[in-house]
Short mmCIF file of C-alpha atoms in Angstrom, two decimals:
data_model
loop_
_atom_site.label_atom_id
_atom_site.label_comp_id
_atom_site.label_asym_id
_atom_site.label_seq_id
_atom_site.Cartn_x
_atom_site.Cartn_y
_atom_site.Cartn_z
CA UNK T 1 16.24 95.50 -29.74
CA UNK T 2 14.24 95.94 -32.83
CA UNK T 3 12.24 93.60 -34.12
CA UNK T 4 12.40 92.35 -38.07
CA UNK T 5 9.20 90.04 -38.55
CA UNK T 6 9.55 90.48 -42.68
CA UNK T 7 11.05 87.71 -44.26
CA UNK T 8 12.92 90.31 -46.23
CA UNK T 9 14.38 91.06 -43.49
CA UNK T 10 15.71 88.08 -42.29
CA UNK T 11 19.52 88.05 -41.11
CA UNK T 12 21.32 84.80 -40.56
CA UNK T 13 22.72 84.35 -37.08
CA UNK T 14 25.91 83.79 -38.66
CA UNK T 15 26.52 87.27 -40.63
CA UNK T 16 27.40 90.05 -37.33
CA UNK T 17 29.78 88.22 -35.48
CA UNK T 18 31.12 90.96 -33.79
CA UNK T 19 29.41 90.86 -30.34
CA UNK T 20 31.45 90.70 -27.21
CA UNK T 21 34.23 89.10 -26.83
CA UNK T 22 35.41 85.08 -25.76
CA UNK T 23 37.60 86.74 -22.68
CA UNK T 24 40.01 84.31 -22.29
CA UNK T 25 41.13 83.12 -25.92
CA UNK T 26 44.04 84.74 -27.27
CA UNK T 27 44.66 86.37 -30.34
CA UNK T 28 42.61 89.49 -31.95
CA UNK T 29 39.51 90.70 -30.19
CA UNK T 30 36.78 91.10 -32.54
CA UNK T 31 35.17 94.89 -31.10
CA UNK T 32 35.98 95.60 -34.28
CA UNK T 33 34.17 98.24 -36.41
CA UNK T 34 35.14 97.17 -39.99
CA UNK T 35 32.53 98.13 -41.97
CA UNK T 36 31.38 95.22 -43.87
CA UNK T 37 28.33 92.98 -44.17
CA UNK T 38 30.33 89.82 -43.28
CA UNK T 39 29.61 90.68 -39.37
CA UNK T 40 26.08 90.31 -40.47
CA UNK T 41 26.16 86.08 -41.90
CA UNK T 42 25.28 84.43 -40.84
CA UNK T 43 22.74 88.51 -38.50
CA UNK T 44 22.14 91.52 -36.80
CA UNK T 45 24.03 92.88 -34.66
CA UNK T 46 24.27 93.33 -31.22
CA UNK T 47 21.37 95.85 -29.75
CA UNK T 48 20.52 96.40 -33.57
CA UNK T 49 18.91 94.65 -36.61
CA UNK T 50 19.27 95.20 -39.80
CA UNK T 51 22.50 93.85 -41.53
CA UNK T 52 24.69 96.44 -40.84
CA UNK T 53 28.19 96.51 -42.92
CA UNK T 54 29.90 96.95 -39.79
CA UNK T 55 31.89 93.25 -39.43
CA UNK T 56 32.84 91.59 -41.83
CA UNK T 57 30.54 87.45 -40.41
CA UNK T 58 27.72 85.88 -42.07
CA UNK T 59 25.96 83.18 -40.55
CA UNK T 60 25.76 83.03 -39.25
CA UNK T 61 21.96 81.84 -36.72
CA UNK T 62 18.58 82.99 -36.78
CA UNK T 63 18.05 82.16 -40.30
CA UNK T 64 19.94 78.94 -38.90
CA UNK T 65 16.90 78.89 -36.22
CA UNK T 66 14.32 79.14 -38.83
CA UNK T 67 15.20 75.73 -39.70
CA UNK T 68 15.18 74.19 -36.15
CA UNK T 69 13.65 71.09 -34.86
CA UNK T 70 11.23 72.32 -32.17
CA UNK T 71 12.38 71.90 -28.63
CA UNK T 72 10.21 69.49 -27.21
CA UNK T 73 7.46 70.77 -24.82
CA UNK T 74 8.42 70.83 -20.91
CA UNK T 75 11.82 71.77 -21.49
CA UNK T 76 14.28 74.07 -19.22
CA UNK T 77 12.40 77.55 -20.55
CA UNK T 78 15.63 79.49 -19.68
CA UNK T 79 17.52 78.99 -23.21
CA UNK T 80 15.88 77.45 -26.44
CA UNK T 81 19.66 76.47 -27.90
CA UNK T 82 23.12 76.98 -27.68
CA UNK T 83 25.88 77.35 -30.47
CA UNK T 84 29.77 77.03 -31.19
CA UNK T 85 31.54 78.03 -34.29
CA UNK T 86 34.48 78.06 -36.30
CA UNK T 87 33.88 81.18 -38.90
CA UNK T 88 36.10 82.17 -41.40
CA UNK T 89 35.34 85.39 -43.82
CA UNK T 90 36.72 86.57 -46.73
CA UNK T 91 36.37 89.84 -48.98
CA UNK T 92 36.57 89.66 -52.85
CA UNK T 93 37.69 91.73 -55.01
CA UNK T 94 36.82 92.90 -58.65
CA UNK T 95 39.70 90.53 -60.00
CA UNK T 96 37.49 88.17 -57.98
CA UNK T 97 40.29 87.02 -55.70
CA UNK T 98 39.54 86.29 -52.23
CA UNK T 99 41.07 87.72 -48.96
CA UNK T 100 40.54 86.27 -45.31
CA UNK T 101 39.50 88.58 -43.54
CA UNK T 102 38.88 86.87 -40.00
CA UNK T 103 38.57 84.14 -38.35
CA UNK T 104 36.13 83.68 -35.55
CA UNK T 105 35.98 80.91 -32.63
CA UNK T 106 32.13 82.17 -31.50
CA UNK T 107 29.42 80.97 -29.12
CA UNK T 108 26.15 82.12 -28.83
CA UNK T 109 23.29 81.50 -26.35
CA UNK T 110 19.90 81.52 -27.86
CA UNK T 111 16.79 82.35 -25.87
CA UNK T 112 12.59 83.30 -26.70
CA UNK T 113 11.78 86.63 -24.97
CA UNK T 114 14.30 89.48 -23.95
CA UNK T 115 13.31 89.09 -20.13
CA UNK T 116 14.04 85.52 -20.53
CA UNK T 117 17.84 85.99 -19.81
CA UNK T 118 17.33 88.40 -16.95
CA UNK T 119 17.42 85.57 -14.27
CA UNK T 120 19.84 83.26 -16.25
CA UNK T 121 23.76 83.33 -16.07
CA UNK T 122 25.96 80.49 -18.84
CA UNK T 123 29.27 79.83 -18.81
CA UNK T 124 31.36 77.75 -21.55
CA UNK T 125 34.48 75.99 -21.10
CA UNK T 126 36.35 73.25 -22.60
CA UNK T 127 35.75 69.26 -21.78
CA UNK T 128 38.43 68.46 -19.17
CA UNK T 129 39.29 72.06 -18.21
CA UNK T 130 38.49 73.85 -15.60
CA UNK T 131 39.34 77.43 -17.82
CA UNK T 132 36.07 79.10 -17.96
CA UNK T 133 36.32 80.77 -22.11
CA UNK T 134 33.23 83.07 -21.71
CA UNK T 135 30.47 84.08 -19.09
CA UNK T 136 26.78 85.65 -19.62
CA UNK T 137 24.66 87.23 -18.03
CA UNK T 138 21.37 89.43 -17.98
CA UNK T 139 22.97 92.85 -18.16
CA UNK T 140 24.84 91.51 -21.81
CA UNK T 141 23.78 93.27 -24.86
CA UNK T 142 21.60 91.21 -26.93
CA UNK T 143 19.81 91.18 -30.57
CA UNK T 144 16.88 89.88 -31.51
CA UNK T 145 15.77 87.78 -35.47
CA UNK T 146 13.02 85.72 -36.48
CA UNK T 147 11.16 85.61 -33.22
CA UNK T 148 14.41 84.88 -30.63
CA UNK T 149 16.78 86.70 -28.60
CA UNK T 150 20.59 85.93 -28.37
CA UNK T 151 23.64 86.91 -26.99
CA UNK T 152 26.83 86.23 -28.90
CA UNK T 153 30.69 86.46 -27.51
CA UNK T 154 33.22 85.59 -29.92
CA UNK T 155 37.46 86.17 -30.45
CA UNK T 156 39.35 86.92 -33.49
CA UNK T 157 42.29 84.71 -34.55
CA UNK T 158 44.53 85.35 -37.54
CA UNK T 159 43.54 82.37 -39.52
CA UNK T 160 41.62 79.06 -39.07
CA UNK T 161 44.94 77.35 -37.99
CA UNK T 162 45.57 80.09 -34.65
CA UNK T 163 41.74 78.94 -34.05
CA UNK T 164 42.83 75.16 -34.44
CA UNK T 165 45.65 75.58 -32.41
CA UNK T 166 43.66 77.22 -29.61
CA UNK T 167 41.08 74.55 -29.97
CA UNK T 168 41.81 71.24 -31.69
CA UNK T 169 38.71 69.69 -34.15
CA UNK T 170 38.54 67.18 -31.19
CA UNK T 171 37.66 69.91 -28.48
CA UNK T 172 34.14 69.46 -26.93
CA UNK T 173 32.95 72.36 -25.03
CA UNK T 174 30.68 72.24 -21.99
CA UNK T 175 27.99 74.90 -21.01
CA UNK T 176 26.74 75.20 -17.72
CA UNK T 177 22.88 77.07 -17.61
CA UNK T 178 21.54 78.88 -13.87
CA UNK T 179 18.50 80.19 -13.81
CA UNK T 180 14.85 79.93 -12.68
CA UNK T 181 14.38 76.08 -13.86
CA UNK T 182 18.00 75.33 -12.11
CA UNK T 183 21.37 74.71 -13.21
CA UNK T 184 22.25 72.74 -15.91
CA UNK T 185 25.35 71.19 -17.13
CA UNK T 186 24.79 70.18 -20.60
CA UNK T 187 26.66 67.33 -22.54
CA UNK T 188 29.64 68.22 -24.39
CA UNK T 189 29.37 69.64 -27.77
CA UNK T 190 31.97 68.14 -30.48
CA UNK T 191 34.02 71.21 -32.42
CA UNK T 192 34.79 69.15 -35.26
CA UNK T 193 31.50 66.60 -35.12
CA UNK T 194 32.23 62.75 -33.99
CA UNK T 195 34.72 62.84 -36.93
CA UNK T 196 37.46 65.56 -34.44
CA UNK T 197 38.01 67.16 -38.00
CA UNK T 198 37.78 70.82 -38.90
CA UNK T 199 34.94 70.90 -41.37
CA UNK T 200 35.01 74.35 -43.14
CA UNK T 201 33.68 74.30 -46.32
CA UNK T 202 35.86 75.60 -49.09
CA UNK T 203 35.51 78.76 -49.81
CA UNK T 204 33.58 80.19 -52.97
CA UNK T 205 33.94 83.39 -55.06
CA UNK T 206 30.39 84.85 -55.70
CA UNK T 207 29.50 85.31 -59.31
CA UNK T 208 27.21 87.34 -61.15
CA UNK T 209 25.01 86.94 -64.11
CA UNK T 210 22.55 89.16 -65.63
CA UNK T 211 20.97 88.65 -69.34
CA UNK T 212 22.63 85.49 -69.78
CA UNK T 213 26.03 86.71 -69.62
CA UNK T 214 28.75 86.96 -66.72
CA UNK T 215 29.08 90.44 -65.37
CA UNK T 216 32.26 91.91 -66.15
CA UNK T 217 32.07 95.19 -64.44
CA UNK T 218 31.00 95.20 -60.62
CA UNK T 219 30.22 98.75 -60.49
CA UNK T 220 27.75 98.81 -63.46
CA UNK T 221 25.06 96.34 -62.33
CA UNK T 222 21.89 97.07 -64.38
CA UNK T 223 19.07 97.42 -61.54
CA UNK T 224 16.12 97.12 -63.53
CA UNK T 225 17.30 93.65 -64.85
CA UNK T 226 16.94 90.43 -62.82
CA UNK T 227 20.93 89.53 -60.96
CA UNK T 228 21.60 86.10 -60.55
CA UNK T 229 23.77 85.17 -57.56
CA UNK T 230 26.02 81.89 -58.10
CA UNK T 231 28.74 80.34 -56.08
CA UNK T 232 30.16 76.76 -55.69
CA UNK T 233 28.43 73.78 -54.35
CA UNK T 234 28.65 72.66 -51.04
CA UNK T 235 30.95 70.05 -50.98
CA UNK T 236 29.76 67.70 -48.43
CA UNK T 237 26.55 69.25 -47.64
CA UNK T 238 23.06 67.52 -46.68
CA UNK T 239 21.79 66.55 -43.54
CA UNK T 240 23.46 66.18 -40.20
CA UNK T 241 23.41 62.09 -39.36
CA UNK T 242 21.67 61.94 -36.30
CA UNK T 243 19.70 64.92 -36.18
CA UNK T 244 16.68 66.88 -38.32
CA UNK T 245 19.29 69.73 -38.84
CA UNK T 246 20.50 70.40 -42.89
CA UNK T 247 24.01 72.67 -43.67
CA UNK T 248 23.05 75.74 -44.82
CA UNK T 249 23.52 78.38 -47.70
CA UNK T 250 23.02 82.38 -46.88
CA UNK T 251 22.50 84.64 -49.56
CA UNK T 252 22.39 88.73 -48.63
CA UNK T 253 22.13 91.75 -50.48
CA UNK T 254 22.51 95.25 -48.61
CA UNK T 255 23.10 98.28 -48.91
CA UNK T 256 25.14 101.45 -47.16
CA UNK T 257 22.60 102.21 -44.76
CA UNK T 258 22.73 98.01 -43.66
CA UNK T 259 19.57 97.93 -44.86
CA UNK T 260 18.72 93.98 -46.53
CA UNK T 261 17.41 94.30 -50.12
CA UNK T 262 17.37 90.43 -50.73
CA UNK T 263 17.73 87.43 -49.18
CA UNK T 264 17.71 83.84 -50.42
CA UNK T 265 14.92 83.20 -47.99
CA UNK T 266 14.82 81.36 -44.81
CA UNK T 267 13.17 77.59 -44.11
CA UNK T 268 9.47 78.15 -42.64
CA UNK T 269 9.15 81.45 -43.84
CA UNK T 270 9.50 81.14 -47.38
CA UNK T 271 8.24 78.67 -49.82
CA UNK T 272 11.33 78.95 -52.28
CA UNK T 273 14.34 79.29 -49.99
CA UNK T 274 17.99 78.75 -50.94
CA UNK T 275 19.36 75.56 -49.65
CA UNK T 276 22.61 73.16 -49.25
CA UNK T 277 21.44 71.96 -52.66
CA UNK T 278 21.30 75.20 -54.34
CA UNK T 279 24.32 77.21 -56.08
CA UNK T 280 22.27 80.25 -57.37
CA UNK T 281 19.81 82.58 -56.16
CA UNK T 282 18.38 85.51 -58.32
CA UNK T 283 17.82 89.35 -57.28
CA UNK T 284 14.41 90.65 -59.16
CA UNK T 285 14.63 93.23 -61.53
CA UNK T 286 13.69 96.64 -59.50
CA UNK T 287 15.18 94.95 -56.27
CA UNK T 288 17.76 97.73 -56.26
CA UNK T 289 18.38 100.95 -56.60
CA UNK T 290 20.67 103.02 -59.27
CA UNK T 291 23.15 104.74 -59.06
CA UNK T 292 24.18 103.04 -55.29
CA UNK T 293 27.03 100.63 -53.60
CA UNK T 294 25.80 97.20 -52.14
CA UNK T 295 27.21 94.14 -50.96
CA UNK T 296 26.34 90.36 -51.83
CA UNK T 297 27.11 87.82 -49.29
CA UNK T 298 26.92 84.41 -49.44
CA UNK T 299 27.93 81.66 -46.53
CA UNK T 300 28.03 77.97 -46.42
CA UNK T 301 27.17 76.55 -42.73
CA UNK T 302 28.34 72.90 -41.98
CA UNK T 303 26.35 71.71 -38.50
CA UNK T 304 28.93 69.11 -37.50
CA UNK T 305 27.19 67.85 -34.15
CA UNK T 306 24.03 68.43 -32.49
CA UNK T 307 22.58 67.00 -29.30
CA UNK T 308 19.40 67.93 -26.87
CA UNK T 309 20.49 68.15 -23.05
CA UNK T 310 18.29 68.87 -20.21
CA UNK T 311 15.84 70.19 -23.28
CA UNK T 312 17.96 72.72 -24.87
CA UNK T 313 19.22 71.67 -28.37
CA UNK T 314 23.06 72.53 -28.83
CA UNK T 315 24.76 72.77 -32.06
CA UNK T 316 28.10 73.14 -33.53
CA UNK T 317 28.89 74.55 -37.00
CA UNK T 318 31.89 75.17 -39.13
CA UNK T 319 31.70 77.89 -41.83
CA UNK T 320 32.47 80.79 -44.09
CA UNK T 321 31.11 83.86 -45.52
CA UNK T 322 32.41 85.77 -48.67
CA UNK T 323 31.13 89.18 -49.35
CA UNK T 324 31.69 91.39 -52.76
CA UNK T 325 31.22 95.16 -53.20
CA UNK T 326 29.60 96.29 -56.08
CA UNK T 327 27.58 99.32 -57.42
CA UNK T 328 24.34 99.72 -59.70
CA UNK T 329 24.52 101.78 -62.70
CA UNK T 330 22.74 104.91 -63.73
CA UNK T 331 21.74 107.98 -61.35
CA UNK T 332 21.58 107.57 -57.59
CA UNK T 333 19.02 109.58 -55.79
CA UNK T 334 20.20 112.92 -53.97
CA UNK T 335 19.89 111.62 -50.45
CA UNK T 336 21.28 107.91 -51.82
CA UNK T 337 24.70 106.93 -50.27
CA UNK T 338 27.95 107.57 -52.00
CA UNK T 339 30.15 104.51 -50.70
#
């Protein structure tokens, strides 16, 4: 897997959200190859790095690792953190109305080096079931951000209530770690937080703003002037009680090739970085190129539960990711992309 050690670089674990998929949940697999940068939110994908358009999640983790607590020293070394999500993402238009696009029930096991995993085999099922929803293993594909290497399994549903049917708010889901320190079973992980409540945060429409005025045409962005990103607050965001964790705010801009031309920074790696708090984020002037198509993403992550078992922190998230096409005026280059 590449590596991407430029902040500029930086995709959130919660964009590509297209990895392999939860076996045993029903409803649409997500091997998908829509190409679309909302299978990057919240992150690279599989066996690649950069934010490819191919999906259509942000999240939707590394960035999210970036703004870890550090797992205390002497823990199990076979997995630094594990992760469950409810993921909903939507494309926008140019009459700026949204469209869900999917809806993902993911899980994600998070590790330090790529020979970590070799020796280590995880399972997942839910509390008070014996049904086993995904395995891993050494020979999975896996992706590497911000220092760590993951592997991600996830399952499409047709909207947030197929995923809510499949697995209530109050669903806690158990993983179960072998490998060279032993095997683990680690608490249960809440779905919905302590509350049992499906916590995704409403969904925004992405606006644009450049000299001081709303931008009225998508496909005539000025590239040599500064582009200012906005989108709703973050109703209900701040700090998860209990924990040193804080809901999240992505901000991506890429272009055909995948290739990240801004982000809104990451916690640890930047010292002005978009946060819960925040509702705009601004592209420099130069940032992009004429004459070429990019999308802006944004995604809002609510962590609704977090706990440290046997050493490895495990956290649970509810979220979305809207993404909007657009194109920069004037001449493209001849090798630039046409869509």
């Amino acid at each position: 897997a590449q590596e991407a050690r430029d902040p500029k670089q930086i995709v959130p674990l919660v964009v590509e959200r297209h990895a392999r998929t939860l076996a045993d949940a029903p409803g649409r697999q997500v091997q998908k190859d829509r190409k679309s940068a909302l299978r990057r939110r919240h992150s690279p994908a599989i066996g690649g790095l950069v934010a490819s358009r191919r999906m259509k999640r942000a999240a939707i983790l590394l960035l999210c690792i970036m703004a870890a607590p550090a797992v205390r020293a002497g823990s199990a070394p076979d997995v630094t953190l594990t992760w469950v999500e409810k993921y909903l993402t939507y494309s926008q238009d140019h009459e700026d109305r949204l469209t869900l696009t999917d809806a993902h029930f993911l899980a994600e096991v998070i590790f330090d080096s790529d020979r970590d995993f070799d020796a280590v085999r995880a399972s997942l099922r839910k509390q008070g079931s014996g049904e086993v929803l995904a395995t891993y293993g050494g020979s999975d594909k896996r992706a590497f951000t911000n220092g760590y290497f993951y592997t991600r399994k996830t399952r499409s549903f047709d909207s947030l209530e197929a995923i809510d049917a499949r697995h209530p708010a109050d669903s806690a889901f158990v993983w179960t770690i072998t490998g060279p320190a032993g095997e683990f079973t680690l608490d249960p992980i809440r779905i919905g937080g302590p509350e049992g409540r499906t916590q995704v945060p409403k969904p925004s429409t992405i606006r644009l703003h450049q000299g001081g005025a709303a931008v009225r045409n998508y496909d005539a962005i000025d590239p040599a002037a500064p582009l200012t990103i906005s989108w709703d607050p973050f109703v209900g965001g701040g700090p998860l009680e209990g924990s040193e964790w804080s809901d999240l705010v992505f901000v991506l801009v890429s272009d055909c090739h995948g290739e990240v031309a801004h982000t809104g920074g990451a916690p640890g790696t930047d010292e002005d970085f978009v946060d819960y708090r925040d509702t705009s984020a601004t592209v420099p002037a130069g940032r992009l190129r004429p004459g070429e198509p990019y999308v802006v993403f944004i995604s809002q992550v609510n962590y609704v539960d977090f706990n440290e078992s046997h050493g490895i922190g495990q956290l649970a998230a509810n979220s979305f990711a809207t993404e909007l096409p657009v194109r920069t005026a004037g001449a493209a280059a001849p090798d630039a992309c046409a869509t």
